[in-house]
PDB file of C-alpha atoms in Angstrom:
ATOM      1  CA  MET E   1     -38.991  51.661  43.060  1.00  0.00           C
ATOM      2  CA  LEU E   2     -36.041  51.963  40.875  1.00  0.00           C
ATOM      3  CA  PRO E   3     -36.892  53.190  37.410  1.00  0.00           C
ATOM      4  CA  TRP E   4     -37.857  50.248  34.404  1.00  0.00           C
ATOM      5  CA  LYS E   5     -39.264  52.856  32.395  1.00  0.00           C
ATOM      6  CA  HIS E   6     -37.734  51.757  29.388  1.00  0.00           C
ATOM      7  CA  LEU E   7     -39.049  48.011  30.015  1.00  0.00           C
ATOM      8  CA  LEU E   8     -42.714  49.217  30.992  1.00  0.00           C
ATOM      9  CA  GLY E   9     -42.746  51.481  28.012  1.00  0.00           C
ATOM     10  CA  ALA E  10     -43.357  48.876  25.740  1.00  0.00           C
ATOM     11  CA  LEU E  11     -45.123  46.107  27.982  1.00  0.00           C
ATOM     12  CA  SER E  12     -47.537  43.809  26.053  1.00  0.00           C
ATOM     13  CA  ALA E  13     -48.510  40.343  27.587  1.00  0.00           C
ATOM     14  CA  PRO E  14     -45.224  38.797  26.768  1.00  0.00           C
ATOM     15  CA  LEU E  15     -43.528  41.173  28.368  1.00  0.00           C
ATOM     16  CA  LEU E  16     -45.561  41.336  31.569  1.00  0.00           C
ATOM     17  CA  ALA E  17     -44.852  37.586  31.825  1.00  0.00           C
ATOM     18  CA  ALA E  18     -41.038  38.708  31.907  1.00  0.00           C
ATOM     19  CA  VAL E  19     -41.428  41.200  33.961  1.00  0.00           C
ATOM     20  CA  VAL E  20     -42.850  38.305  36.455  1.00  0.00           C
ATOM     21  CA  ALA E  21     -40.514  35.732  35.253  1.00  0.00           C
ATOM     22  CA  LEU E  22     -37.448  38.008  35.972  1.00  0.00           C
ATOM     23  CA  VAL E  23     -37.128  38.225  39.586  1.00  0.00           C
ATOM     24  CA  PRO E  24     -36.464  33.856  39.780  1.00  0.00           C
ATOM     25  CA  ALA E  25     -34.056  34.134  36.593  1.00  0.00           C
ATOM     26  CA  THR E  26     -32.281  36.738  38.696  1.00  0.00           C
ATOM     27  CA  ALA E  27     -31.732  34.315  41.518  1.00  0.00           C
ATOM     28  CA  ALA E  28     -30.630  31.340  39.021  1.00  0.00           C
ATOM     29  CA  THR E  29     -27.817  33.172  37.291  1.00  0.00           C
ATOM     30  CA  ALA E  30     -26.702  35.233  40.785  1.00  0.00           C
ATOM     31  CA  ALA E  31     -23.324  34.598  41.596  1.00  0.00           C
ATOM     32  CA  THR E  32     -23.079  31.776  43.922  1.00  0.00           C
ATOM     33  CA  GLY E  33     -19.934  30.449  46.247  1.00  0.00           C
ATOM     34  CA  THR E  34     -16.646  32.368  46.385  1.00  0.00           C
ATOM     35  CA  ALA E  35     -18.303  35.270  43.506  1.00  0.00           C
ATOM     36  CA  ALA E  36     -21.372  35.855  45.895  1.00  0.00           C
ATOM     37  CA  ALA E  37     -19.265  36.284  48.720  1.00  0.00           C
ATOM     38  CA  ALA E  38     -16.808  39.052  46.842  1.00  0.00           C
ATOM     39  CA  VAL E  39     -19.875  40.894  46.090  1.00  0.00           C
ATOM     40  CA  THR E  40     -20.919  40.952  49.956  1.00  0.00           C
ATOM     41  CA  ALA E  41     -17.881  41.709  50.824  1.00  0.00           C
ATOM     42  CA  ASP E  42     -17.490  44.543  48.835  1.00  0.00           C
ATOM     43  CA  ARG E  43     -21.414  45.914  49.718  1.00  0.00           C
ATOM     44  CA  THR E  44     -19.842  46.074  53.328  1.00  0.00           C
ATOM     45  CA  SER E  45     -16.876  47.502  52.312  1.00  0.00           C
ATOM     46  CA  ALA E  46     -18.913  50.433  50.603  1.00  0.00           C
ATOM     47  CA  VAL E  47     -20.576  50.869  53.976  1.00  0.00           C
ATOM     48  CA  THR E  48     -17.973  51.122  56.472  1.00  0.00           C
ATOM     49  CA  ASP E  49     -15.898  52.984  54.377  1.00  0.00           C
ATOM     50  CA  GLY E  50     -19.139  55.553  54.305  1.00  0.00           C
ATOM     51  CA  GLY E  51     -19.406  55.149  57.817  1.00  0.00           C
ATOM     52  CA  TRP E  52     -23.047  54.116  58.043  1.00  0.00           C
ATOM     53  CA  ASN E  53     -24.641  51.370  59.985  1.00  0.00           C
ATOM     54  CA  ASP E  54     -21.746  52.483  62.055  1.00  0.00           C
ATOM     55  CA  TYR E  55     -23.405  50.834  66.444  1.00  0.00           C
ATOM     56  CA  SER E  56     -21.007  53.081  67.622  1.00  0.00           C
ATOM     57  CA  CYS E  57     -21.734  56.343  66.600  1.00  0.00           C
ATOM     58  CA  LYS E  58     -23.966  57.984  69.220  1.00  0.00           C
ATOM     59  CA  PRO E  59     -25.861  61.194  67.712  1.00  0.00           C
ATOM     60  CA  SER E  60     -24.745  64.765  68.939  1.00  0.00           C
ATOM     61  CA  ALA E  61     -26.205  67.546  70.292  1.00  0.00           C
ATOM     62  CA  ALA E  62     -26.356  69.353  66.908  1.00  0.00           C
ATOM     63  CA  HIS E  63     -28.305  66.405  65.364  1.00  0.00           C
ATOM     64  CA  PRO E  64     -29.985  64.337  68.116  1.00  0.00           C
ATOM     65  CA  ARG E  65     -31.826  61.396  66.112  1.00  0.00           C
ATOM     66  CA  PRO E  66     -30.062  58.680  64.137  1.00  0.00           C
ATOM     67  CA  VAL E  67     -31.066  59.036  60.324  1.00  0.00           C
ATOM     68  CA  VAL E  68     -32.673  55.479  58.988  1.00  0.00           C
ATOM     69  CA  LEU E  69     -32.701  55.004  55.406  1.00  0.00           C
ATOM     70  CA  VAL E  70     -35.300  52.886  53.242  1.00  0.00           C
ATOM     71  CA  HIS E  71     -34.527  51.817  49.820  1.00  0.00           C
ATOM     72  CA  GLY E  72     -36.818  51.455  47.062  1.00  0.00           C
ATOM     73  CA  THR E  73     -37.938  48.568  45.368  1.00  0.00           C
ATOM     74  CA  PHE E  74     -35.730  46.601  43.261  1.00  0.00           C
ATOM     75  CA  ALA E  75     -33.003  48.049  45.852  1.00  0.00           C
ATOM     76  CA  ASN E  76     -31.127  47.312  48.727  1.00  0.00           C
ATOM     77  CA  SER E  77     -29.192  49.070  51.691  1.00  0.00           C
ATOM     78  CA  VAL E  78     -26.010  49.892  49.882  1.00  0.00           C
ATOM     79  CA  ASP E  79     -26.796  50.831  46.282  1.00  0.00           C
ATOM     80  CA  ASN E  80     -29.631  52.672  46.648  1.00  0.00           C
ATOM     81  CA  TRP E  81     -27.834  55.626  49.347  1.00  0.00           C
ATOM     82  CA  LEU E  82     -23.997  55.636  48.154  1.00  0.00           C
ATOM     83  CA  GLY E  83     -24.832  59.078  46.980  1.00  0.00           C
ATOM     84  CA  LEU E  84     -27.193  60.288  50.554  1.00  0.00           C
ATOM     85  CA  ALA E  85     -25.640  58.385  53.231  1.00  0.00           C
ATOM     86  CA  PRO E  86     -21.705  59.774  52.999  1.00  0.00           C
ATOM     87  CA  TYR E  87     -23.568  62.914  52.105  1.00  0.00           C
ATOM     88  CA  LEU E  88     -25.299  62.614  55.572  1.00  0.00           C
ATOM     89  CA  VAL E  89     -22.595  61.269  57.249  1.00  0.00           C
ATOM     90  CA  ASP E  90     -20.498  64.052  56.720  1.00  0.00           C
ATOM     91  CA  ARG E  91     -23.068  66.003  58.195  1.00  0.00           C
ATOM     92  CA  GLY E  92     -22.542  64.732  61.396  1.00  0.00           C
ATOM     93  CA  TYR E  93     -25.341  62.478  61.349  1.00  0.00           C
ATOM     94  CA  CYS E  94     -25.296  59.028  62.575  1.00  0.00           C
ATOM     95  CA  VAL E  95     -26.902  56.640  59.749  1.00  0.00           C
ATOM     96  CA  TYR E  96     -27.811  53.621  59.281  1.00  0.00           C
ATOM     97  CA  ALA E  97     -29.683  51.388  56.231  1.00  0.00           C
ATOM     98  CA  LEU E  98     -31.895  48.163  56.368  1.00  0.00           C
ATOM     99  CA  ASP E  99     -32.614  45.665  53.567  1.00  0.00           C
ATOM    100  CA  TYR E 100     -36.250  44.537  54.068  1.00  0.00           C
ATOM    101  CA  GLY E 101     -39.111  42.930  51.934  1.00  0.00           C
ATOM    102  CA  GLN E 102     -36.634  39.932  50.481  1.00  0.00           C
ATOM    103  CA  LEU E 103     -37.749  36.874  48.673  1.00  0.00           C
ATOM    104  CA  PRO E 104     -36.709  33.615  49.158  1.00  0.00           C
ATOM    105  CA  GLY E 105     -33.642  32.840  46.902  1.00  0.00           C
ATOM    106  CA  VAL E 106     -33.138  36.312  45.533  1.00  0.00           C
ATOM    107  CA  PRO E 107     -30.118  37.996  46.449  1.00  0.00           C
ATOM    108  CA  LEU E 108     -29.221  41.806  46.744  1.00  0.00           C
ATOM    109  CA  ILE E 109     -32.362  42.517  44.930  1.00  0.00           C
ATOM    110  CA  HIS E 110     -35.130  43.517  47.550  1.00  0.00           C
ATOM    111  CA  GLY E 111     -37.553  45.987  48.478  1.00  0.00           C
ATOM    112  CA  LEU E 112     -40.123  42.956  46.971  1.00  0.00           C
ATOM    113  CA  GLY E 113     -42.432  41.492  49.350  1.00  0.00           C
ATOM    114  CA  PRO E 114     -45.779  42.323  50.937  1.00  0.00           C
ATOM    115  CA  LEU E 115     -45.285  46.497  52.114  1.00  0.00           C
ATOM    116  CA  ASP E 116     -47.302  45.279  55.852  1.00  0.00           C
ATOM    117  CA  ARG E 117     -44.848  42.637  56.290  1.00  0.00           C
ATOM    118  CA  SER E 118     -41.802  44.845  55.140  1.00  0.00           C
ATOM    119  CA  ALA E 119     -43.242  47.373  57.808  1.00  0.00           C
ATOM    120  CA  GLY E 120     -42.653  44.534  60.564  1.00  0.00           C
ATOM    121  CA  GLN E 121     -39.105  44.866  59.709  1.00  0.00           C
ATOM    122  CA  LEU E 122     -38.337  48.422  59.176  1.00  0.00           C
ATOM    123  CA  LYS E 123     -39.972  48.452  63.091  1.00  0.00           C
ATOM    124  CA  THR E 124     -37.298  45.728  64.069  1.00  0.00           C
ATOM    125  CA  PHE E 125     -34.619  47.746  62.791  1.00  0.00           C
ATOM    126  CA  VAL E 126     -35.722  51.177  64.284  1.00  0.00           C
ATOM    127  CA  ASP E 127     -35.695  49.314  67.530  1.00  0.00           C
ATOM    128  CA  GLY E 128     -32.523  48.290  66.875  1.00  0.00           C
ATOM    129  CA  VAL E 129     -30.740  51.620  66.068  1.00  0.00           C
ATOM    130  CA  LEU E 130     -32.879  53.457  69.198  1.00  0.00           C
ATOM    131  CA  ALA E 131     -31.389  50.921  71.420  1.00  0.00           C
ATOM    132  CA  ALA E 132     -27.711  51.064  70.001  1.00  0.00           C
ATOM    133  CA  THR E 133     -27.474  54.770  70.092  1.00  0.00           C
ATOM    134  CA  GLY E 134     -29.838  55.756  72.972  1.00  0.00           C
ATOM    135  CA  ALA E 135     -31.768  57.799  70.973  1.00  0.00           C
ATOM    136  CA  PRO E 136     -35.360  58.298  71.794  1.00  0.00           C
ATOM    137  CA  GLU E 137     -36.389  58.991  68.421  1.00  0.00           C
ATOM    138  CA  ALA E 138     -35.232  58.372  65.054  1.00  0.00           C
ATOM    139  CA  ASP E 139     -35.846  60.304  61.658  1.00  0.00           C
ATOM    140  CA  LEU E 140     -36.734  58.495  58.068  1.00  0.00           C
ATOM    141  CA  VAL E 141     -35.559  58.870  54.874  1.00  0.00           C
ATOM    142  CA  GLY E 142     -37.018  57.106  52.373  1.00  0.00           C
ATOM    143  CA  HIS E 143     -36.665  56.457  47.731  1.00  0.00           C
ATOM    144  CA  SER E 144     -40.021  55.401  46.620  1.00  0.00           C
ATOM    145  CA  GLN E 145     -41.341  52.470  48.434  1.00  0.00           C
ATOM    146  CA  GLY E 146     -38.878  53.248  50.949  1.00  0.00           C
ATOM    147  CA  GLY E 147     -41.317  56.515  51.259  1.00  0.00           C
ATOM    148  CA  LEU E 148     -44.675  55.126  51.221  1.00  0.00           C
ATOM    149  CA  MET E 149     -44.128  51.790  53.519  1.00  0.00           C
ATOM    150  CA  PRO E 150     -42.961  53.332  56.226  1.00  0.00           C
ATOM    151  CA  ARG E 151     -46.404  55.166  56.821  1.00  0.00           C
ATOM    152  CA  HIS E 152     -47.535  51.762  57.083  1.00  0.00           C
ATOM    153  CA  TYR E 153     -45.249  51.455  60.515  1.00  0.00           C
ATOM    154  CA  LEU E 154     -46.196  55.203  61.314  1.00  0.00           C
ATOM    155  CA  LYS E 155     -49.765  54.416  61.598  1.00  0.00           C
ATOM    156  CA  PHE E 156     -50.316  50.936  62.289  1.00  0.00           C
ATOM    157  CA  LEU E 157     -47.311  48.876  64.247  1.00  0.00           C
ATOM    158  CA  GLY E 158     -46.885  51.981  66.999  1.00  0.00           C
ATOM    159  CA  GLY E 159     -44.082  53.849  65.045  1.00  0.00           C
ATOM    160  CA  ALA E 160     -45.087  57.241  65.797  1.00  0.00           C
ATOM    161  CA  ALA E 161     -44.240  56.925  69.015  1.00  0.00           C
ATOM    162  CA  LYS E 162     -40.333  56.569  67.713  1.00  0.00           C
ATOM    163  CA  VAL E 163     -40.306  58.575  64.886  1.00  0.00           C
ATOM    164  CA  ASN E 164     -39.562  62.306  64.828  1.00  0.00           C
ATOM    165  CA  ALA E 165     -40.076  62.811  60.802  1.00  0.00           C
ATOM    166  CA  LEU E 166     -40.522  60.858  58.051  1.00  0.00           C
ATOM    167  CA  VAL E 167     -38.655  62.399  54.383  1.00  0.00           C
ATOM    168  CA  GLY E 168     -40.120  60.683  51.126  1.00  0.00           C
ATOM    169  CA  ILE E 169     -37.729  60.824  48.501  1.00  0.00           C
ATOM    170  CA  ALA E 170     -40.170  60.226  44.980  1.00  0.00           C
ATOM    171  CA  PRO E 171     -42.731  58.177  47.273  1.00  0.00           C
ATOM    172  CA  ASP E 172     -45.541  56.634  46.102  1.00  0.00           C
ATOM    173  CA  ASN E 173     -48.002  57.619  48.860  1.00  0.00           C
ATOM    174  CA  HIS E 174     -51.291  57.517  46.643  1.00  0.00           C
ATOM    175  CA  GLY E 175     -49.826  54.577  44.185  1.00  0.00           C
ATOM    176  CA  THR E 176     -48.481  54.384  40.848  1.00  0.00           C
ATOM    177  CA  THR E 177     -50.324  54.297  37.490  1.00  0.00           C
ATOM    178  CA  LEU E 178     -46.933  53.494  35.796  1.00  0.00           C
ATOM    179  CA  ASN E 179     -48.230  56.258  33.306  1.00  0.00           C
ATOM    180  CA  GLY E 180     -51.765  53.874  32.520  1.00  0.00           C
ATOM    181  CA  LEU E 181     -49.339  50.750  32.250  1.00  0.00           C
ATOM    182  CA  ALA E 182     -51.147  49.052  35.782  1.00  0.00           C
ATOM    183  CA  ARG E 183     -54.328  49.667  33.979  1.00  0.00           C
ATOM    184  CA  LEU E 184     -53.025  48.139  31.487  1.00  0.00           C
ATOM    185  CA  ALA E 185     -52.216  44.996  33.126  1.00  0.00           C
ATOM    186  CA  THR E 186     -55.901  44.461  34.351  1.00  0.00           C
ATOM    187  CA  HIS E 187     -56.781  43.663  30.253  1.00  0.00           C
ATOM    188  CA  PHE E 188     -54.336  40.733  30.746  1.00  0.00           C
ATOM    189  CA  ARG E 189     -56.311  37.604  31.840  1.00  0.00           C
ATOM    190  CA  GLY E 190     -54.113  36.470  35.109  1.00  0.00           C
ATOM    191  CA  ALA E 191     -51.703  39.489  35.002  1.00  0.00           C
ATOM    192  CA  GLN E 192     -52.047  40.748  37.996  1.00  0.00           C
ATOM    193  CA  ALA E 193     -52.818  37.739  40.061  1.00  0.00           C
ATOM    194  CA  LEU E 194     -49.354  36.375  38.770  1.00  0.00           C
ATOM    195  CA  LEU E 195     -47.446  39.925  39.363  1.00  0.00           C
ATOM    196  CA  SER E 196     -48.895  39.405  42.915  1.00  0.00           C
ATOM    197  CA  ALA E 197     -47.708  35.820  43.773  1.00  0.00           C
ATOM    198  CA  ALA E 198     -44.230  37.017  42.231  1.00  0.00           C
ATOM    199  CA  VAL E 199     -43.910  40.317  43.492  1.00  0.00           C
ATOM    200  CA  PRO E 200     -46.536  41.411  46.066  1.00  0.00           C
ATOM    201  CA  ALA E 201     -44.871  44.752  46.359  1.00  0.00           C
ATOM    202  CA  LEU E 202     -45.906  45.896  43.264  1.00  0.00           C
ATOM    203  CA  THR E 203     -49.491  45.236  43.507  1.00  0.00           C
ATOM    204  CA  ASP E 204     -49.374  46.468  47.045  1.00  0.00           C
ATOM    205  CA  GLN E 205     -48.255  50.032  45.092  1.00  0.00           C
ATOM    206  CA  VAL E 206     -50.366  50.228  42.135  1.00  0.00           C
ATOM    207  CA  ALA E 207     -52.960  53.252  42.814  1.00  0.00           C
ATOM    208  CA  GLY E 208     -56.208  51.488  44.338  1.00  0.00           C
ATOM    209  CA  SER E 209     -54.389  48.550  45.787  1.00  0.00           C
ATOM    210  CA  ALA E 210     -56.205  47.088  49.317  1.00  0.00           C
ATOM    211  CA  PHE E 211     -53.352  48.240  51.162  1.00  0.00           C
ATOM    212  CA  LEU E 212     -52.856  51.599  49.728  1.00  0.00           C
ATOM    213  CA  THR E 213     -56.998  51.906  50.922  1.00  0.00           C
ATOM    214  CA  ARG E 214     -56.427  50.863  54.088  1.00  0.00           C
ATOM    215  CA  LEU E 215     -53.716  53.376  54.696  1.00  0.00           C
ATOM    216  CA  ASN E 216     -55.004  56.344  53.091  1.00  0.00           C
ATOM    217  CA  ALA E 217     -58.297  55.641  54.967  1.00  0.00           C
ATOM    218  CA  GLY E 218     -59.217  58.636  57.754  1.00  0.00           C
ATOM    219  CA  GLY E 219     -56.006  60.890  56.170  1.00  0.00           C
ATOM    220  CA  ASP E 220     -52.280  60.303  55.229  1.00  0.00           C
ATOM    221  CA  THR E 221     -50.682  61.108  58.448  1.00  0.00           C
ATOM    222  CA  VAL E 222     -50.422  60.399  61.771  1.00  0.00           C
ATOM    223  CA  PRO E 223     -50.148  63.255  64.872  1.00  0.00           C
ATOM    224  CA  GLY E 224     -46.830  64.238  66.348  1.00  0.00           C
ATOM    225  CA  VAL E 225     -44.252  63.040  63.091  1.00  0.00           C
ATOM    226  CA  ARG E 226     -43.286  65.727  60.352  1.00  0.00           C
ATOM    227  CA  TYR E 227     -43.551  64.601  57.287  1.00  0.00           C
ATOM    228  CA  THR E 228     -41.570  66.062  53.685  1.00  0.00           C
ATOM    229  CA  VAL E 229     -42.333  64.810  50.337  1.00  0.00           C
ATOM    230  CA  VAL E 230     -39.483  65.564  47.544  1.00  0.00           C
ATOM    231  CA  ALA E 231     -40.793  64.924  44.382  1.00  0.00           C
ATOM    232  CA  THR E 232     -39.655  65.507  40.520  1.00  0.00           C
ATOM    233  CA  ARG E 233     -42.650  66.378  37.596  1.00  0.00           C
ATOM    234  CA  TYR E 234     -39.867  64.354  35.153  1.00  0.00           C
ATOM    235  CA  ASP E 235     -41.073  61.030  37.444  1.00  0.00           C
ATOM    236  CA  GLY E 236     -42.498  58.377  35.007  1.00  0.00           C
ATOM    237  CA  VAL E 237     -42.315  55.986  37.963  1.00  0.00           C
ATOM    238  CA  VAL E 238     -44.751  57.367  40.195  1.00  0.00           C
ATOM    239  CA  THR E 239     -47.082  58.913  37.913  1.00  0.00           C
ATOM    240  CA  PRO E 240     -48.729  61.045  38.152  1.00  0.00           C
ATOM    241  CA  TYR E 241     -45.827  62.924  40.252  1.00  0.00           C
ATOM    242  CA  ARG E 242     -48.192  65.029  42.202  1.00  0.00           C
ATOM    243  CA  SER E 243     -49.940  61.655  43.601  1.00  0.00           C
ATOM    244  CA  GLN E 244     -46.524  61.616  45.952  1.00  0.00           C
ATOM    245  CA  PHE E 245     -47.853  64.679  47.652  1.00  0.00           C
ATOM    246  CA  LEU E 246     -49.933  63.975  51.167  1.00  0.00           C
ATOM    247  CA  ASP E 247     -52.537  66.197  52.836  1.00  0.00           C
ATOM    248  CA  GLY E 248     -52.632  67.084  56.871  1.00  0.00           C
ATOM    249  CA  PRO E 249     -50.765  68.856  59.073  1.00  0.00           C
ATOM    250  CA  ASP E 250     -47.014  68.783  59.888  1.00  0.00           C
ATOM    251  CA  VAL E 251     -46.579  68.101  55.826  1.00  0.00           C
ATOM    252  CA  ARG E 252     -44.179  70.071  53.636  1.00  0.00           C
ATOM    253  CA  ASN E 253     -44.358  69.102  49.761  1.00  0.00           C
ATOM    254  CA  VAL E 254     -41.525  69.769  47.220  1.00  0.00           C
ATOM    255  CA  LEU E 255     -41.476  70.023  43.533  1.00  0.00           C
ATOM    256  CA  ILE E 256     -38.043  70.350  43.192  1.00  0.00           C
ATOM    257  CA  GLN E 257     -38.059  71.861  39.871  1.00  0.00           C
ATOM    258  CA  ASP E 258     -39.347  74.918  41.910  1.00  0.00           C
ATOM    259  CA  LEU E 259     -35.889  74.558  43.761  1.00  0.00           C
ATOM    260  CA  CYS E 260     -34.176  74.486  40.661  1.00  0.00           C
ATOM    261  CA  PRO E 261     -36.069  74.315  37.365  1.00  0.00           C
ATOM    262  CA  LEU E 262     -33.110  73.159  35.686  1.00  0.00           C
ATOM    263  CA  ASP E 263     -32.988  69.989  37.931  1.00  0.00           C
ATOM    264  CA  LEU E 264     -33.688  67.110  35.331  1.00  0.00           C
ATOM    265  CA  SER E 265     -33.927  64.412  37.410  1.00  0.00           C
ATOM    266  CA  GLU E 266     -36.033  61.755  36.846  1.00  0.00           C
ATOM    267  CA  HIS E 267     -37.533  59.013  39.347  1.00  0.00           C
ATOM    268  CA  ALA E 268     -34.425  57.384  40.460  1.00  0.00           C
ATOM    269  CA  ALA E 269     -31.467  60.044  40.088  1.00  0.00           C
ATOM    270  CA  ILE E 270     -33.811  62.238  42.637  1.00  0.00           C
ATOM    271  CA  GLY E 271     -33.167  59.644  45.342  1.00  0.00           C
ATOM    272  CA  LEU E 272     -29.637  58.457  44.027  1.00  0.00           C
ATOM    273  CA  VAL E 273     -27.184  61.706  42.707  1.00  0.00           C
ATOM    274  CA  ASP E 274     -29.230  64.911  43.220  1.00  0.00           C
ATOM    275  CA  ARG E 275     -27.687  66.749  45.769  1.00  0.00           C
ATOM    276  CA  ILE E 276     -30.530  69.726  44.937  1.00  0.00           C
ATOM    277  CA  ALA E 277     -32.745  66.692  46.245  1.00  0.00           C
ATOM    278  CA  PHE E 278     -30.071  66.021  49.271  1.00  0.00           C
ATOM    279  CA  HIS E 279     -30.101  69.647  50.516  1.00  0.00           C
ATOM    280  CA  GLU E 280     -33.136  69.537  50.698  1.00  0.00           C
ATOM    281  CA  VAL E 281     -33.515  66.331  53.159  1.00  0.00           C
ATOM    282  CA  ALA E 282     -30.969  67.983  55.107  1.00  0.00           C
ATOM    283  CA  ASN E 283     -33.334  71.084  55.671  1.00  0.00           C
ATOM    284  CA  ALA E 284     -36.127  68.641  56.873  1.00  0.00           C
ATOM    285  CA  LEU E 285     -33.786  66.748  59.117  1.00  0.00           C
ATOM    286  CA  ASP E 286     -33.100  69.788  60.844  1.00  0.00           C
ATOM    287  CA  PRO E 287     -35.452  72.364  59.750  1.00  0.00           C
ATOM    288  CA  SER E 288     -34.216  74.989  62.733  1.00  0.00           C
ATOM    289  CA  HIS E 289     -30.732  75.412  60.310  1.00  0.00           C
ATOM    290  CA  ALA E 290     -32.507  74.905  56.642  1.00  0.00           C
ATOM    291  CA  THR E 291     -30.947  77.001  54.521  1.00  0.00           C
ATOM    292  CA  PRO E 292     -32.219  77.799  50.486  1.00  0.00           C
ATOM    293  CA  THR E 293     -32.182  74.935  48.436  1.00  0.00           C
ATOM    294  CA  THR E 294     -31.275  76.446  44.940  1.00  0.00           C
ATOM    295  CA  CYS E 295     -29.419  75.031  41.858  1.00  0.00           C
ATOM    296  CA  LEU E 296     -25.984  76.158  43.477  1.00  0.00           C
ATOM    297  CA  SER E 297     -27.131  73.595  46.228  1.00  0.00           C
ATOM    298  CA  ALA E 298     -25.922  70.840  43.475  1.00  0.00           C
ATOM    299  CA  ILE E 299     -22.066  71.712  43.769  1.00  0.00           C
ATOM    300  CA  GLY E 300     -22.460  72.432  47.801  1.00  0.00           C
TER     301      GLY E 300
END
């Protein structure tokens, strides 16, 4: 979930309505015709130039599994990964990214639909990547909702048989309180129903939601998958930040400030530009060749 903390920090009943109205307004004012085509062309060029979503790529012996990147809420398959995707491609990985959670009439801004439906889209995408690459398994790396939603795929849609590892960057694994603002919404009559109808992904990610209750019942993990969580103590979107961590076997929870106390990244930066976090992602994808992650990893 990309940070709207400045908007949410001043939340009130009228402003809550404005949040709900924002997505339809975005659709109404989005570029159309030639302008929209130009935006699509620019995004496609960014992916092509970066070397990802290349379906001719064949995994190497060093990196035998394709990496599927799963964006966060209010994001997309390009903008969320302009930092990490080229970083992984440069290190020899076959990298792919999907768009999911689209709402009708809302271009470019995704991760908005119900999380169980988005998990179905992820399943279809992973199947396509495995068919194209010939690999028996993939690794998943997700930011925010993108680190949470794949757990539904792993647990309920057969994903555990096709996924070796899930790396979550600032994932809201146990939901978020938005520093208490999620609870504040319950005091405004009809606010939760309005949010659920407009952007179902938001209500699915609130701590205590029906989606999260079902997902986390019986344990956070499923057998056969390695889990890594990379979090920052300065996260103002997924709060409290320790709610991101998972319990269970084959889990590694990482607080980025334990590796580099100087790292001030918040929720967005840790997934978009933080090369210290990127180094830890690379370690999680290839643990047998992991190297220490320190402040110097930012220039590596």
